[in-house]
Amino acid sequence: MAHRVGVIGGDGIGPEVIAEGLKVFAAAGVAIETVDYDLGGSRYLRDGVVLPDEVIEEWRGLDALFLGAVGTPEVPPGVIERGLLLKMRFDLDLYVNLRPFLFPASDIDFMVVRENTEGAYAGEGGFLRKGTPNEVATQGSVNTRMGVERAIRYAFDLARERRGHLTLVHKTNVLTFSGDLWERTFKEVAADYADVETAYNHVDAACIYFVDSPERYDVIVTDNLFGDILTDLGGAVSGGIGLASSANLNPERTGPSMFEPVHGSAPDIAGKGLANPTAAILSGAMMLDFLGEDAAAGRIRAACADPDTQLDGTVATGDAIAERVQG
Ligand code: IPM
Ligand code: MN
């Protein structure tokens, strides 16, 4: 039976890279029935719609969501990011943002488990005396025991399936409240995983290690904001952001998970056929894994790792990958 996948091409290069992803799934022989959703900055500029609750409800009946990129320079910051992307992550409880970094040309092979529903992204805070000389702005970081623990447990399970090593990244020397909760929870959960070796790095030190000695990492678990920043760095040190894929997972499968490249809508190169579709295609491979299509996912990953598929141009790269994935 065909997998039913909601497709949100979005803005800028989003639709271009998604088209290559769909081309590759078809070439790999995976039966997918797509349902298209016209959402993002362009749609908002047209009729003011960001993400209606009815659409979220419709999505609950789908098997997965495949998203290109959303955001346009004409829309004020936050409208689409909070109203669409974060609303998807929060409402569908996509609490793990899993971002793999694999670079065959080096020893890099690690995954970041980014907590995806809390922290500085929760939206806690506000203004006092806005627009006056005495203006105050606060933006808190929300960390619940439940939210922290479920991300950490997912990361331990993942480390167990891989090389058995898990690093917590935080800033416990300064963030003594949230850091304490993360560290205590990490240590308590570690007691259930005696076979997994653990480590801790402050986030600033982790930035050095990402550049200097990334081979030390197997699985990393961290909060939402540190995870956002670190995974851009991860992309930069492992072949570029054009290869960085991600999965926004609801591990309990109480609804669809969402798969999207780490990169944004890149309005500067949109419409020129220059974007590398590999990040979107690899995000699609994560989707196929999650849908149980392991063989096709493996072929797609192998094709993406072949340097001969990394050509100039979105369509040329997509074609080269599609050519190599026939099952
Ligand atoms: C990402 C992006 C988003 C984030 C933005 C677009 C809201 O940077 O997926 O990493 O900050 O999570
Ligand atoms: Mn980011």
mmCIF file of C-alpha atoms and ligand atoms in Angstrom:
data_model
loop_
_atom_site.group_PDB
_atom_site.id
_atom_site.type_symbol
_atom_site.label_atom_id
_atom_site.label_comp_id
_atom_site.label_asym_id
_atom_site.label_seq_id
_atom_site.Cartn_x
_atom_site.Cartn_y
_atom_site.Cartn_z
ATOM 1 C CA MET A 1 0.000 0.000 0.000
ATOM 2 C CA ALA A 2 1.251 3.490 -0.841
ATOM 3 C CA HIS A 3 2.504 5.670 1.980
ATOM 4 C CA ARG A 4 0.445 8.846 2.269
ATOM 5 C CA VAL A 5 2.817 11.793 2.582
ATOM 6 C CA GLY A 6 1.912 15.460 3.004
ATOM 7 C CA VAL A 7 4.279 17.604 0.931
ATOM 8 C CA ILE A 8 5.059 21.206 1.815
ATOM 9 C CA GLY A 9 7.488 22.584 -0.763
ATOM 10 C CA GLY A 10 7.380 25.993 0.898
ATOM 11 C CA ASP A 11 9.415 28.974 -0.231
ATOM 12 C CA GLY A 12 12.576 29.759 -2.176
ATOM 13 C CA ILE A 13 14.556 26.648 -3.039
ATOM 14 C CA GLY A 14 12.122 24.477 -1.015
ATOM 15 C CA PRO A 15 9.933 23.325 -3.943
ATOM 16 C CA GLU A 16 13.026 22.779 -6.140
ATOM 17 C CA VAL A 17 14.727 20.386 -3.723
ATOM 18 C CA ILE A 18 11.470 18.607 -2.802
ATOM 19 C CA ALA A 19 10.798 17.846 -6.476
ATOM 20 C CA GLU A 20 14.153 16.032 -6.645
ATOM 21 C CA GLY A 21 13.299 14.098 -3.482
ATOM 22 C CA LEU A 22 10.004 12.881 -4.959
ATOM 23 C CA LYS A 23 11.799 11.964 -8.183
ATOM 24 C CA VAL A 24 14.280 9.834 -6.227
ATOM 25 C CA PHE A 25 11.565 8.032 -4.177
ATOM 26 C CA ALA A 26 9.811 7.111 -7.431
ATOM 27 C CA ALA A 27 13.067 5.894 -8.993
ATOM 28 C CA ALA A 28 13.702 3.783 -5.886
ATOM 29 C CA GLY A 29 10.348 2.096 -6.460
ATOM 30 C CA VAL A 30 8.671 3.357 -3.282
ATOM 31 C CA ALA A 31 4.921 3.834 -3.640
ATOM 32 C CA ILE A 32 4.040 7.231 -2.256
ATOM 33 C CA GLU A 33 0.753 9.047 -2.538
ATOM 34 C CA THR A 34 1.419 12.752 -2.052
ATOM 35 C CA VAL A 35 -0.941 15.389 -0.731
ATOM 36 C CA ASP A 36 0.316 18.901 -1.550
ATOM 37 C CA TYR A 37 0.021 21.800 0.858
ATOM 38 C CA ASP A 38 0.602 25.344 -0.332
ATOM 39 C CA LEU A 39 2.020 26.891 2.833
ATOM 40 C CA GLY A 40 4.860 29.253 3.712
ATOM 41 C CA GLY A 41 5.790 32.887 3.282
ATOM 42 C CA SER A 42 4.434 33.263 -0.259
ATOM 43 C CA ARG A 43 1.067 31.846 0.749
ATOM 44 C CA TYR A 44 0.967 34.163 3.776
ATOM 45 C CA LEU A 45 1.691 37.197 1.590
ATOM 46 C CA ARG A 46 -1.102 36.124 -0.743
ATOM 47 C CA ASP A 47 -3.947 35.565 1.716
ATOM 48 C CA GLY A 48 -2.633 35.822 5.285
ATOM 49 C CA VAL A 49 -2.897 32.068 5.967
ATOM 50 C CA VAL A 50 -0.040 30.494 7.975
ATOM 51 C CA LEU A 51 -1.193 27.104 9.291
ATOM 52 C CA PRO A 52 -4.869 26.558 10.082
ATOM 53 C CA ASP A 53 -5.730 24.056 12.838
ATOM 54 C CA GLU A 54 -7.862 22.097 10.332
ATOM 55 C CA VAL A 55 -4.717 21.393 8.309
ATOM 56 C CA ILE A 56 -2.940 20.067 11.399
ATOM 57 C CA GLU A 57 -5.952 17.812 12.030
ATOM 58 C CA GLU A 58 -5.831 16.553 8.444
ATOM 59 C CA TRP A 59 -2.125 15.786 8.828
ATOM 60 C CA ARG A 60 -2.817 13.511 11.785
ATOM 61 C CA GLY A 61 -4.205 10.972 9.321
ATOM 62 C CA LEU A 62 -1.072 10.944 7.125
ATOM 63 C CA ASP A 63 1.977 8.670 7.387
ATOM 64 C CA ALA A 64 4.605 11.450 7.170
ATOM 65 C CA LEU A 65 5.285 15.035 6.115
ATOM 66 C CA PHE A 66 8.052 16.074 3.718
ATOM 67 C CA LEU A 67 8.988 19.762 3.863
ATOM 68 C CA GLY A 68 11.381 21.820 1.731
ATOM 69 C CA ALA A 69 11.954 25.164 3.436
ATOM 70 C CA VAL A 70 9.759 28.003 4.607
ATOM 71 C CA GLY A 71 10.375 31.721 5.013
ATOM 72 C CA THR A 72 10.590 34.781 2.770
ATOM 73 C CA PRO A 73 12.444 38.050 3.429
ATOM 74 C CA GLU A 74 9.221 40.074 2.944
ATOM 75 C CA VAL A 75 7.536 38.509 5.992
ATOM 76 C CA PRO A 76 8.635 39.768 9.430
ATOM 77 C CA PRO A 77 10.821 37.291 11.380
ATOM 78 C CA GLY A 78 8.877 34.807 13.467
ATOM 79 C CA VAL A 79 5.551 34.799 11.624
ATOM 80 C CA ILE A 80 6.286 31.734 9.501
ATOM 81 C CA GLU A 81 8.946 30.227 11.774
ATOM 82 C CA ARG A 82 6.736 30.221 14.860
ATOM 83 C CA GLY A 83 3.359 30.018 13.121
ATOM 84 C CA LEU A 84 4.210 27.173 10.751
ATOM 85 C CA LEU A 85 7.423 25.288 11.499
ATOM 86 C CA LEU A 86 7.359 25.449 15.291
ATOM 87 C CA LYS A 87 3.597 24.934 15.352
ATOM 88 C CA MET A 88 4.129 21.704 13.411
ATOM 89 C CA ARG A 89 6.857 20.572 15.801
ATOM 90 C CA PHE A 90 4.839 21.439 18.903
ATOM 91 C CA ASP A 91 1.288 20.444 17.879
ATOM 92 C CA LEU A 92 2.384 17.116 16.388
ATOM 93 C CA ASP A 93 4.705 16.531 19.378
ATOM 94 C CA LEU A 94 7.775 16.020 17.189
ATOM 95 C CA TYR A 95 9.978 16.016 20.255
ATOM 96 C CA VAL A 96 13.147 14.633 18.687
ATOM 97 C CA ASN A 97 14.961 16.558 16.001
ATOM 98 C CA LEU A 98 17.430 13.987 14.718
ATOM 99 C CA ARG A 99 20.283 15.312 12.611
ATOM 100 C CA PRO A 100 22.932 12.900 11.287
ATOM 101 C CA PHE A 101 26.374 14.018 10.183
ATOM 102 C CA LEU A 102 28.233 11.588 8.033
ATOM 103 C CA PHE A 103 31.153 12.592 5.913
ATOM 104 C CA PRO A 104 32.818 9.668 4.150
ATOM 105 C CA ALA A 105 35.852 11.822 3.266
ATOM 106 C CA SER A 106 36.682 12.110 6.998
ATOM 107 C CA ASP A 107 35.975 10.137 10.168
ATOM 108 C CA ILE A 108 32.801 12.082 10.865
ATOM 109 C CA ASP A 109 29.843 9.847 11.708
ATOM 110 C CA PHE A 110 27.675 11.212 14.505
ATOM 111 C CA MET A 111 24.082 12.175 15.175
ATOM 112 C CA VAL A 112 22.628 15.047 17.161
ATOM 113 C CA VAL A 113 19.408 14.497 19.100
ATOM 114 C CA ARG A 114 18.027 17.993 19.506
ATOM 115 C CA GLU A 115 15.123 18.396 21.939
ATOM 116 C CA ASN A 116 12.485 19.921 19.675
ATOM 117 C CA THR A 117 9.521 21.186 21.695
ATOM 118 C CA GLU A 118 10.894 23.208 24.619
ATOM 119 C CA GLY A 119 13.819 25.383 25.741
ATOM 120 C CA ALA A 120 14.179 28.902 24.379
ATOM 121 C CA TYR A 121 11.834 27.954 21.539
ATOM 122 C CA ALA A 122 8.838 27.541 23.879
ATOM 123 C CA GLY A 123 7.945 31.216 23.518
ATOM 124 C CA GLU A 124 8.012 32.103 27.198
ATOM 125 C CA GLY A 125 8.681 35.794 27.878
ATOM 126 C CA GLY A 126 7.495 39.197 26.817
ATOM 127 C CA PHE A 127 7.972 42.938 26.932
ATOM 128 C CA LEU A 128 7.545 45.499 29.643
ATOM 129 C CA ARG A 129 7.282 49.169 28.725
ATOM 130 C CA LYS A 130 7.848 48.295 25.064
ATOM 131 C CA GLY A 131 9.097 51.175 22.959
ATOM 132 C CA THR A 132 10.090 53.326 25.943
ATOM 133 C CA PRO A 133 13.657 54.052 27.086
ATOM 134 C CA ASN A 134 13.017 51.695 30.012
ATOM 135 C CA GLU A 135 11.973 48.817 27.837
ATOM 136 C CA VAL A 136 12.501 45.274 29.144
ATOM 137 C CA ALA A 137 12.445 42.088 27.083
ATOM 138 C CA THR A 138 12.693 38.616 28.602
ATOM 139 C CA GLN A 139 12.842 35.300 26.803
ATOM 140 C CA GLY A 140 12.917 32.292 29.065
ATOM 141 C CA SER A 141 13.971 28.720 28.470
ATOM 142 C CA VAL A 142 11.346 26.162 29.437
ATOM 143 C CA ASN A 143 12.666 22.737 30.443
ATOM 144 C CA THR A 144 10.321 20.091 31.811
ATOM 145 C CA ARG A 145 11.479 16.883 33.435
ATOM 146 C CA MET A 146 9.213 14.958 31.055
ATOM 147 C CA GLY A 147 10.495 16.794 27.974
ATOM 148 C CA VAL A 148 14.152 16.491 28.911
ATOM 149 C CA GLU A 149 13.856 12.842 29.906
ATOM 150 C CA ARG A 150 12.110 11.657 26.747
ATOM 151 C CA ALA A 151 14.749 13.272 24.511
ATOM 152 C CA ILE A 152 17.543 11.786 26.612
ATOM 153 C CA ARG A 153 15.963 8.304 26.575
ATOM 154 C CA TYR A 154 15.632 8.460 22.793
ATOM 155 C CA ALA A 155 19.335 9.393 22.562
ATOM 156 C CA PHE A 156 20.406 6.511 24.825
ATOM 157 C CA ASP A 157 18.392 4.053 22.733
ATOM 158 C CA LEU A 158 20.002 5.421 19.582
ATOM 159 C CA ALA A 159 23.524 5.245 21.053
ATOM 160 C CA ARG A 160 22.851 1.616 21.993
ATOM 161 C CA GLU A 161 22.024 0.831 18.327
ATOM 162 C CA ARG A 162 25.163 2.632 17.149
ATOM 163 C CA ARG A 163 28.600 2.659 18.778
ATOM 164 C CA GLY A 164 27.379 2.880 22.373
ATOM 165 C CA HIS A 165 28.584 6.393 23.191
ATOM 166 C CA LEU A 166 26.445 9.383 24.192
ATOM 167 C CA THR A 167 27.559 12.957 24.948
ATOM 168 C CA LEU A 168 25.376 15.493 26.732
ATOM 169 C CA VAL A 169 26.055 19.047 25.539
ATOM 170 C CA HIS A 170 24.891 21.969 27.675
ATOM 171 C CA LYS A 171 26.286 24.913 29.632
ATOM 172 C CA THR A 172 25.873 23.651 33.173
ATOM 173 C CA ASN A 173 28.532 26.006 34.543
ATOM 174 C CA VAL A 174 26.348 29.043 33.803
ATOM 175 C CA LEU A 175 22.805 27.760 33.218
ATOM 176 C CA THR A 176 22.633 26.308 36.707
ATOM 177 C CA PHE A 177 18.858 25.675 36.686
ATOM 178 C CA SER A 178 18.156 24.174 33.279
ATOM 179 C CA GLY A 179 21.653 22.676 33.131
ATOM 180 C CA ASP A 180 21.135 21.022 36.494
ATOM 181 C CA LEU A 181 17.862 19.450 35.351
ATOM 182 C CA TRP A 182 19.494 18.167 32.157
ATOM 183 C CA GLU A 183 22.559 16.810 33.968
ATOM 184 C CA ARG A 184 20.597 15.121 36.766
ATOM 185 C CA THR A 185 18.159 13.561 34.310
ATOM 186 C CA PHE A 186 21.031 12.411 32.085
ATOM 187 C CA LYS A 187 22.771 10.706 35.021
ATOM 188 C CA GLU A 188 19.570 9.057 36.261
ATOM 189 C CA VAL A 189 18.657 7.701 32.833
ATOM 190 C CA ALA A 190 22.272 6.531 32.307
ATOM 191 C CA ALA A 191 21.734 4.067 35.162
ATOM 192 C CA ASP A 192 19.286 2.191 32.873
ATOM 193 C CA TYR A 193 21.906 2.010 30.104
ATOM 194 C CA ALA A 194 25.010 0.574 31.737
ATOM 195 C CA ASP A 195 26.229 -0.551 28.292
ATOM 196 C CA VAL A 196 26.338 3.023 26.936
ATOM 197 C CA GLU A 197 29.423 5.091 27.685
ATOM 198 C CA THR A 198 28.666 8.741 28.503
ATOM 199 C CA ALA A 199 30.455 12.076 28.291
ATOM 200 C CA TYR A 200 29.617 15.707 28.929
ATOM 201 C CA ASN A 201 30.801 18.797 26.995
ATOM 202 C CA HIS A 202 30.015 22.444 27.533
ATOM 203 C CA VAL A 203 28.537 23.824 24.339
ATOM 204 C CA ASP A 204 31.393 26.261 23.685
ATOM 205 C CA ALA A 205 33.955 23.471 23.986
ATOM 206 C CA ALA A 206 31.788 21.286 21.752
ATOM 207 C CA CYS A 207 32.155 23.944 19.027
ATOM 208 C CA ILE A 208 35.918 23.461 19.124
ATOM 209 C CA TYR A 209 35.602 19.659 19.087
ATOM 210 C CA PHE A 210 33.203 19.789 16.122
ATOM 211 C CA VAL A 211 35.980 21.445 14.139
ATOM 212 C CA ASP A 212 39.051 19.780 15.711
ATOM 213 C CA SER A 213 38.049 16.234 16.572
ATOM 214 C CA PRO A 214 34.478 15.405 15.489
ATOM 215 C CA GLU A 215 35.402 11.714 15.342
ATOM 216 C CA ARG A 216 35.043 11.673 19.145
ATOM 217 C CA TYR A 217 31.249 11.811 18.792
ATOM 218 C CA ASP A 218 28.742 9.032 18.264
ATOM 219 C CA VAL A 219 25.447 10.461 19.562
ATOM 220 C CA ILE A 220 24.969 13.906 21.111
ATOM 221 C CA VAL A 221 21.903 15.011 23.044
ATOM 222 C CA THR A 222 21.233 18.673 23.709
ATOM 223 C CA ASP A 223 18.532 21.288 24.157
ATOM 224 C CA ASN A 224 16.622 23.044 21.411
ATOM 225 C CA LEU A 225 18.711 26.201 20.959
ATOM 226 C CA PHE A 226 22.136 24.610 21.445
ATOM 227 C CA GLY A 227 21.000 21.909 19.033
ATOM 228 C CA ASP A 228 19.942 24.468 16.447
ATOM 229 C CA ILE A 229 23.307 26.205 16.503
ATOM 230 C CA LEU A 230 25.455 23.081 16.780
ATOM 231 C CA THR A 231 23.753 21.375 13.838
ATOM 232 C CA ASP A 232 24.533 24.255 11.484
ATOM 233 C CA LEU A 233 28.145 23.866 12.588
ATOM 234 C CA GLY A 234 27.838 20.105 12.116
ATOM 235 C CA GLY A 235 26.716 20.716 8.544
ATOM 236 C CA ALA A 236 29.571 23.104 7.897
ATOM 237 C CA VAL A 237 32.233 20.618 9.065
ATOM 238 C CA SER A 238 30.748 17.599 7.297
ATOM 239 C CA GLY A 239 30.518 18.558 3.664
ATOM 240 C CA GLY A 240 28.367 21.661 3.884
ATOM 241 C CA ILE A 241 24.788 22.546 4.704
ATOM 242 C CA GLY A 242 23.769 21.209 1.262
ATOM 243 C CA LEU A 243 24.136 17.699 2.675
ATOM 244 C CA ALA A 244 22.589 18.171 6.148
ATOM 245 C CA SER A 245 19.367 16.232 6.661
ATOM 246 C CA SER A 246 16.925 16.045 9.534
ATOM 247 C CA ALA A 247 13.948 14.202 10.947
ATOM 248 C CA ASN A 248 11.419 15.749 13.312
ATOM 249 C CA LEU A 249 10.169 12.636 15.035
ATOM 250 C CA ASN A 250 7.166 11.632 17.046
ATOM 251 C CA PRO A 251 8.773 8.392 18.234
ATOM 252 C CA GLU A 252 5.506 7.091 19.717
ATOM 253 C CA ARG A 253 3.906 7.514 16.291
ATOM 254 C CA THR A 254 0.797 9.147 17.705
ATOM 255 C CA GLY A 255 0.912 11.245 14.524
ATOM 256 C CA PRO A 256 3.042 11.789 11.430
ATOM 257 C CA SER A 257 6.719 12.699 11.718
ATOM 258 C CA MET A 258 8.169 15.453 9.552
ATOM 259 C CA PHE A 259 11.307 15.317 7.417
ATOM 260 C CA GLU A 260 13.137 18.418 6.162
ATOM 261 C CA PRO A 261 16.643 19.518 5.194
ATOM 262 C CA VAL A 262 18.490 21.599 7.813
ATOM 263 C CA HIS A 263 18.978 24.454 5.351
ATOM 264 C CA GLY A 264 16.533 27.320 4.803
ATOM 265 C CA SER A 265 14.750 28.743 1.758
ATOM 266 C CA ALA A 266 17.906 30.518 0.425
ATOM 267 C CA PRO A 267 16.035 33.283 -1.463
ATOM 268 C CA ASP A 268 19.342 34.458 -2.980
ATOM 269 C CA ILE A 269 19.640 31.355 -5.143
ATOM 270 C CA ALA A 270 15.941 30.467 -5.523
ATOM 271 C CA GLY A 271 14.698 29.797 -9.042
ATOM 272 C CA LYS A 272 18.212 29.435 -10.419
ATOM 273 C CA GLY A 273 18.463 25.659 -10.195
ATOM 274 C CA LEU A 274 21.611 25.941 -8.082
ATOM 275 C CA ALA A 275 20.501 24.445 -4.753
ATOM 276 C CA ASN A 276 21.945 21.081 -3.795
ATOM 277 C CA PRO A 277 18.946 18.746 -3.349
ATOM 278 C CA THR A 278 21.018 16.149 -1.458
ATOM 279 C CA ALA A 279 19.986 17.392 2.009
ATOM 280 C CA ALA A 280 16.317 17.068 1.057
ATOM 281 C CA ILE A 281 16.885 13.680 -0.574
ATOM 282 C CA LEU A 282 18.736 12.397 2.525
ATOM 283 C CA SER A 283 15.900 13.721 4.715
ATOM 284 C CA GLY A 284 13.632 11.682 2.467
ATOM 285 C CA ALA A 285 15.813 8.632 3.130
ATOM 286 C CA MET A 286 15.223 9.186 6.863
ATOM 287 C CA MET A 287 11.501 9.290 6.111
ATOM 288 C CA LEU A 288 11.673 6.012 4.202
ATOM 289 C CA ASP A 289 13.551 4.416 7.124
ATOM 290 C CA PHE A 290 10.813 5.569 9.467
ATOM 291 C CA LEU A 291 8.184 4.131 7.101
ATOM 292 C CA GLY A 292 9.952 0.757 7.054
ATOM 293 C CA GLU A 293 11.418 1.131 3.551
ATOM 294 C CA ASP A 294 14.946 0.356 4.738
ATOM 295 C CA ALA A 295 16.260 -1.105 1.490
ATOM 296 C CA ALA A 296 15.269 1.910 -0.607
ATOM 297 C CA ALA A 297 16.598 4.252 2.079
ATOM 298 C CA GLY A 298 19.951 2.446 2.043
ATOM 299 C CA ARG A 299 20.226 2.704 -1.739
ATOM 300 C CA ILE A 300 19.428 6.424 -1.602
ATOM 301 C CA ARG A 301 22.073 7.041 1.035
ATOM 302 C CA ALA A 302 24.670 5.121 -0.952
ATOM 303 C CA ALA A 303 23.838 7.108 -4.098
ATOM 304 C CA CYS A 304 24.137 10.416 -2.194
ATOM 305 C CA ALA A 305 27.530 9.361 -0.807
ATOM 306 C CA ASP A 306 28.836 8.685 -4.323
ATOM 307 C CA PRO A 307 30.911 11.767 -5.268
ATOM 308 C CA ASP A 308 29.861 11.286 -8.903
ATOM 309 C CA THR A 309 26.314 12.332 -8.002
ATOM 310 C CA GLN A 310 27.395 15.660 -6.570
ATOM 311 C CA LEU A 311 27.057 17.751 -9.723
ATOM 312 C CA ASP A 312 26.433 21.418 -10.409
ATOM 313 C CA GLY A 313 22.740 22.087 -10.447
ATOM 314 C CA THR A 314 19.649 20.890 -8.629
ATOM 315 C CA VAL A 315 18.160 18.772 -11.419
ATOM 316 C CA ALA A 316 21.484 17.266 -12.567
ATOM 317 C CA THR A 317 22.241 16.128 -9.007
ATOM 318 C CA GLY A 318 18.712 14.756 -8.534
ATOM 319 C CA ASP A 319 18.928 12.891 -11.851
ATOM 320 C CA ALA A 320 22.321 11.382 -10.992
ATOM 321 C CA ILE A 321 21.023 10.148 -7.632
ATOM 322 C CA ALA A 322 17.770 8.850 -9.161
ATOM 323 C CA GLU A 323 19.729 6.922 -11.767
ATOM 324 C CA ARG A 324 21.588 4.972 -9.077
ATOM 325 C CA VAL A 325 18.707 3.985 -6.782
ATOM 326 C CA GLN A 326 16.689 1.629 -8.960
ATOM 327 C CA GLY A 327 15.747 -1.380 -6.852
HETATM 328 C C1 IPM B 1 16.180 24.757 11.863
HETATM 329 C C2 IPM B 1 15.821 26.179 11.540
HETATM 330 C C3 IPM B 1 14.614 26.592 12.370
HETATM 331 C C4 IPM B 1 14.995 26.442 13.833
HETATM 332 C C5 IPM B 1 14.093 27.995 12.083
HETATM 333 C C6 IPM B 1 13.778 28.194 10.626
HETATM 334 C C7 IPM B 1 12.891 28.341 12.941
HETATM 335 O O1 IPM B 1 16.891 27.027 11.750
HETATM 336 O O2 IPM B 1 15.349 23.871 11.620
HETATM 337 O O3 IPM B 1 17.283 24.526 12.350
HETATM 338 O O4 IPM B 1 15.541 27.387 14.421
HETATM 339 O O5 IPM B 1 14.724 25.398 14.395
HETATM 340 MN MN MN B 2 18.700 25.997 12.409
#
